[in-house]
PDB file of C-alpha atoms in Angstrom:
ATOM      1  CA  MET A  27      31.952 -16.021 -13.574  1.00 49.00           C
ATOM      2  CA  SER A  28      31.656 -12.938 -11.135  1.00 55.00           C
ATOM      3  CA  ARG A  29      29.198 -10.851 -13.488  1.00 57.00           C
ATOM      4  CA  LEU A  30      26.909 -13.977 -13.838  1.00 55.00           C
ATOM      5  CA  PHE A  31      26.655 -14.757 -10.092  1.00 55.00           C
ATOM      6  CA  HIS A  32      25.837 -10.275 -10.183  1.00 56.00           C
ATOM      7  CA  ILE A  33      22.708 -10.941 -12.289  1.00 58.00           C
ATOM      8  CA  PRO A  34      20.104 -12.700 -10.519  1.00 57.00           C
ATOM      9  CA  ILE A  35      20.740 -10.166  -7.382  1.00 57.00           C
ATOM     10  CA  ILE A  36      20.750  -7.130 -10.126  1.00 56.00           C
ATOM     11  CA  LEU A  37      17.192  -9.111 -10.830  1.00 50.00           C
ATOM     12  CA  VAL A  38      15.612  -9.718  -8.017  1.00 49.00           C
ATOM     13  CA  LEU A  39      16.499  -5.663  -6.389  1.00 48.00           C
ATOM     14  CA  ILE A  40      14.937  -4.258  -9.833  1.00 54.00           C
ATOM     15  CA  ILE A  41      11.668  -6.397  -9.340  1.00 53.00           C
ATOM     16  CA  THR A  42      11.885  -6.004  -5.704  1.00 50.00           C
ATOM     17  CA  LEU A  43      11.717  -1.841  -6.290  1.00 45.00           C
ATOM     18  CA  LEU A  44       9.687  -2.215  -9.083  1.00 46.00           C
ATOM     19  CA  VAL A  45       7.160  -4.384  -7.015  1.00 45.00           C
ATOM     20  CA  SER A  46       6.879  -2.265  -3.589  1.00 43.00           C
ATOM     21  CA  ALA A  47       7.038   1.087  -6.024  1.00 40.00           C
ATOM     22  CA  ASN A  48       3.397  -0.179  -7.652  1.00 40.00           C
ATOM     23  CA  SER A  49       1.726  -1.332  -4.127  1.00 44.00           C
ATOM     24  CA  TYR A  50       3.089   2.535  -2.853  1.00 45.00           C
ATOM     25  CA  ALA A  51       0.953   3.751  -6.028  1.00 45.00           C
ATOM     26  CA  ALA A  52      -2.023   1.318  -6.017  1.00 53.00           C
ATOM     27  CA  GLN A  53      -2.286   2.727  -2.114  1.00 88.00           C
ATOM     28  CA  ARG A  54      -4.927   4.799  -1.855  1.00 95.00           C
ATOM     29  CA  VAL A  55      -6.534   7.679   0.159  1.00 97.00           C
ATOM     30  CA  VAL A  56     -10.674   8.731   1.162  1.00 98.00           C
ATOM     31  CA  ILE A  57     -11.224  11.969   2.585  1.00 98.00           C
ATOM     32  CA  ILE A  58     -13.839  11.857   5.316  1.00 98.00           C
ATOM     33  CA  ALA A  59     -16.508  13.683   7.605  1.00 97.00           C
ATOM     34  CA  ASN A  60     -18.253  13.809   9.980  1.00 96.00           C
ATOM     35  CA  ILE A  61     -20.830  16.893   8.409  1.00 92.00           C
ATOM     36  CA  GLY A  62     -23.905  15.020   8.724  1.00 84.00           C
ATOM     37  CA  GLY A  63     -27.474  15.864   6.402  1.00 79.00           C
ATOM     38  CA  GLU A  64     -27.819  14.827   3.136  1.00 83.00           C
ATOM     39  CA  PRO A  65     -23.833  12.925   1.267  1.00 87.00           C
ATOM     40  CA  VAL A  66     -21.306  15.283  -0.308  1.00 91.00           C
ATOM     41  CA  SER A  67     -18.944  15.542  -2.007  1.00 94.00           C
ATOM     42  CA  LEU A  68     -15.976  18.492  -2.754  1.00 95.00           C
ATOM     43  CA  SER A  69     -13.885  18.511  -5.523  1.00 95.00           C
ATOM     44  CA  ARG A  70      -9.877  17.859  -4.861  1.00 96.00           C
ATOM     45  CA  SER A  71      -8.983  21.820  -4.967  1.00 95.00           C
ATOM     46  CA  GLN A  72     -12.129  22.671  -2.111  1.00 95.00           C
ATOM     47  CA  VAL A  73     -10.150  19.949   0.256  1.00 96.00           C
ATOM     48  CA  ARG A  74      -6.537  20.854  -0.740  1.00 96.00           C
ATOM     49  CA  ASP A  75      -7.871  24.770   0.189  1.00 96.00           C
ATOM     50  CA  LEU A  76      -9.390  23.849   3.351  1.00 96.00           C
ATOM     51  CA  PHE A  77      -5.829  21.504   4.265  1.00 96.00           C
ATOM     52  CA  MET A  78      -3.302  24.447   2.893  1.00 96.00           C
ATOM     53  CA  SER A  79      -5.865  27.677   2.848  1.00 93.00           C
ATOM     54  CA  GLY A  80      -7.263  28.125   6.004  1.00 87.00           C
ATOM     55  CA  ILE A  81     -10.707  28.430   4.281  1.00 87.00           C
ATOM     56  CA  THR A  82     -13.596  26.835   7.023  1.00 91.00           C
ATOM     57  CA  ARG A  83     -17.187  27.088   4.379  1.00 90.00           C
ATOM     58  CA  VAL A  84     -17.792  25.159   1.280  1.00 89.00           C
ATOM     59  CA  ASP A  85     -21.247  26.018  -0.201  1.00 86.00           C
ATOM     60  CA  GLU A  86     -22.500  22.293  -0.282  1.00 84.00           C
ATOM     61  CA  VAL A  87     -21.814  21.583   3.285  1.00 86.00           C
ATOM     62  CA  GLU A  88     -23.399  23.596   6.314  1.00 86.00           C
ATOM     63  CA  VAL A  89     -21.201  23.567   8.936  1.00 91.00           C
ATOM     64  CA  ALA A  90     -17.691  25.008   9.561  1.00 93.00           C
ATOM     65  CA  LEU A  91     -15.396  22.635   9.054  1.00 96.00           C
ATOM     66  CA  PHE A  92     -11.212  22.061  10.314  1.00 96.00           C
ATOM     67  CA  PRO A  93      -8.863  19.776   9.079  1.00 98.00           C
ATOM     68  CA  VAL A  94      -6.571  16.954  10.539  1.00 98.00           C
ATOM     69  CA  GLY A  95      -4.243  15.201   9.314  1.00 97.00           C
ATOM     70  CA  MET A  96      -1.606  12.266  10.015  1.00 97.00           C
ATOM     71  CA  PRO A  97       2.400  13.176  11.303  1.00 96.00           C
ATOM     72  CA  PRO A  98       4.452  13.504   8.741  1.00 94.00           C
ATOM     73  CA  GLY A  99       5.483  10.226   7.949  1.00 93.00           C
ATOM     74  CA  HIS A 100       2.658   8.465   8.153  1.00 96.00           C
ATOM     75  CA  MET A 101       1.690   6.691   4.557  1.00 96.00           C
ATOM     76  CA  ALA A 102      -1.342   8.044   4.149  1.00 97.00           C
ATOM     77  CA  ARG A 103      -0.143  11.690   4.947  1.00 97.00           C
ATOM     78  CA  SER A 104       1.998  11.110   2.087  1.00 96.00           C
ATOM     79  CA  ILE A 105      -0.628   9.648  -0.091  1.00 96.00           C
ATOM     80  CA  PHE A 106      -2.513  12.632   0.906  1.00 97.00           C
ATOM     81  CA  ASN A 107      -0.089  15.124   0.260  1.00 96.00           C
ATOM     82  CA  ALA A 108       0.630  13.056  -2.999  1.00 95.00           C
ATOM     83  CA  SER A 109      -2.571  13.154  -4.759  1.00 95.00           C
ATOM     84  CA  VAL A 110      -4.480  15.692  -3.008  1.00 96.00           C
ATOM     85  CA  VAL A 111      -2.152  19.274  -2.112  1.00 96.00           C
ATOM     86  CA  GLY A 112       0.654  17.659  -5.352  1.00 95.00           C
ATOM     87  CA  LEU A 113       3.334  18.396  -2.945  1.00 94.00           C
ATOM     88  CA  PRO A 114       5.941  16.410  -1.303  1.00 94.00           C
ATOM     89  CA  GLU A 115       6.189  17.192   2.978  1.00 94.00           C
ATOM     90  CA  SER A 116       9.209  19.202   2.338  1.00 94.00           C
ATOM     91  CA  ARG A 117       7.373  21.822   0.556  1.00 96.00           C
ATOM     92  CA  ILE A 118       4.519  21.276   3.301  1.00 95.00           C
ATOM     93  CA  GLN A 119       6.764  21.489   6.354  1.00 95.00           C
ATOM     94  CA  SER A 120       8.630  25.139   4.643  1.00 96.00           C
ATOM     95  CA  TYR A 121       5.053  26.565   4.389  1.00 96.00           C
ATOM     96  CA  TRP A 122       3.751  25.793   7.438  1.00 95.00           C
ATOM     97  CA  ALA A 123       6.768  26.669   9.156  1.00 95.00           C
ATOM     98  CA  GLN A 124       6.774  29.965   7.173  1.00 95.00           C
ATOM     99  CA  MET A 125       3.046  30.432   7.598  1.00 94.00           C
ATOM    100  CA  LYS A 126       3.265  29.575  11.714  1.00 93.00           C
ATOM    101  CA  PHE A 127       5.984  32.347  11.786  1.00 94.00           C
ATOM    102  CA  SER A 128       4.205  35.620  10.544  1.00 95.00           C
ATOM    103  CA  GLY A 129       0.981  34.398  12.131  1.00 92.00           C
ATOM    104  CA  ARG A 130      -1.445  34.059   9.133  1.00 93.00           C
ATOM    105  CA  LEU A 131      -2.474  30.522   9.975  1.00 93.00           C
ATOM    106  CA  LYS A 132      -1.544  27.159  11.966  1.00 93.00           C
ATOM    107  CA  PRO A 133      -1.503  23.582  10.088  1.00 94.00           C
ATOM    108  CA  PRO A 134      -3.714  20.868  10.814  1.00 96.00           C
ATOM    109  CA  LEU A 135      -4.848  19.542  13.628  1.00 96.00           C
ATOM    110  CA  GLU A 136      -2.523  16.324  14.059  1.00 97.00           C
ATOM    111  CA  VAL A 137      -3.345  12.867  15.276  1.00 98.00           C
ATOM    112  CA  GLU A 138      -0.989   9.838  15.850  1.00 97.00           C
ATOM    113  CA  ASN A 139      -2.701   7.418  13.879  1.00 97.00           C
ATOM    114  CA  VAL A 140      -5.870   5.925  11.720  1.00 97.00           C
ATOM    115  CA  SER A 141      -8.244   4.220  14.237  1.00 97.00           C
ATOM    116  CA  GLN A 142      -7.985   8.245  16.421  1.00 98.00           C
ATOM    117  CA  MET A 143      -8.127   9.483  12.533  1.00 98.00           C
ATOM    118  CA  ILE A 144     -11.641   7.818  12.674  1.00 98.00           C
ATOM    119  CA  GLU A 145     -12.931   8.767  16.507  1.00 97.00           C
ATOM    120  CA  LEU A 146     -11.948  11.897  16.421  1.00 98.00           C
ATOM    121  CA  ILE A 147     -14.071  12.731  13.046  1.00 97.00           C
ATOM    122  CA  SER A 148     -17.135  11.034  14.491  1.00 96.00           C
ATOM    123  CA  THR A 149     -17.012  12.651  17.458  1.00 96.00           C
ATOM    124  CA  SER A 150     -16.119  16.342  15.872  1.00 96.00           C
ATOM    125  CA  LYS A 151     -18.722  18.118  13.856  1.00 95.00           C
ATOM    126  CA  GLY A 152     -16.934  19.674  10.877  1.00 95.00           C
ATOM    127  CA  ALA A 153     -13.639  17.764  11.442  1.00 97.00           C
ATOM    128  CA  VAL A 154     -12.431  16.873   7.579  1.00 97.00           C
ATOM    129  CA  GLY A 155      -9.262  14.218   7.714  1.00 98.00           C
ATOM    130  CA  TYR A 156      -8.270  11.267   5.831  1.00 98.00           C
ATOM    131  CA  VAL A 157      -7.597   7.311   5.766  1.00 98.00           C
ATOM    132  CA  PRO A 158      -6.728   4.161   3.888  1.00 97.00           C
ATOM    133  CA  GLU A 159      -9.539   3.443   1.325  1.00 96.00           C
ATOM    134  CA  GLY A 160     -11.297   0.826   2.740  1.00 95.00           C
ATOM    135  CA  THR A 161     -10.847   1.282   5.727  1.00 96.00           C
ATOM    136  CA  LYS A 162     -14.024   0.629   7.691  1.00 96.00           C
ATOM    137  CA  LEU A 163     -16.150   3.527   8.988  1.00 97.00           C
ATOM    138  CA  PRO A 164     -18.693   4.092  11.711  1.00 96.00           C
ATOM    139  CA  THR A 165     -22.242   5.312  10.352  1.00 94.00           C
ATOM    140  CA  GLU A 166     -21.549   9.160  11.575  1.00 93.00           C
ATOM    141  CA  VAL A 167     -18.890   9.261   9.130  1.00 97.00           C
ATOM    142  CA  GLN A 168     -18.658  10.018   5.292  1.00 96.00           C
ATOM    143  CA  ILE A 169     -16.372   9.365   2.457  1.00 96.00           C
ATOM    144  CA  ILE A 170     -16.282  12.974   0.949  1.00 96.00           C
ATOM    145  CA  HIS A 171     -13.853  12.434  -1.863  1.00 96.00           C
ATOM    146  CA  ALA A 172     -12.324   9.989  -3.327  1.00 94.00           C
ATOM    147  CA  PRO A 173      -8.699  11.076  -5.575  1.00 82.00           C
TER     148      PRO A 173
END
């Protein structure tokens, strides 16, 4: 009798896990920038290099670029790390600890939320960041990559 009682509970747990995993996987971020001029599209590797390698120039853009990220634990950051950087948060944190310790690179500037991201990007020429897909953007901000 007790085994029959556990089957519905196990099924509910499995369904909940599947729905949660699918909703997380279905969420996407877009890479946004304030670069003025004509619309530009950057590749995944260009965006990754901008955020992880300290590059500030790409051929497609005339202004110097600088990356802006969300804090660790933010859903948009987790999605960005998985879809663009291709590394888990722990590896990224380790990488930046090494870069800061050696004095080679500084991690991207961080903002606390999507509103702050949009505000900073819209008021700072050359700023590049990411927001959840479907976020309303001001006219001076354009999508430069959609993974």
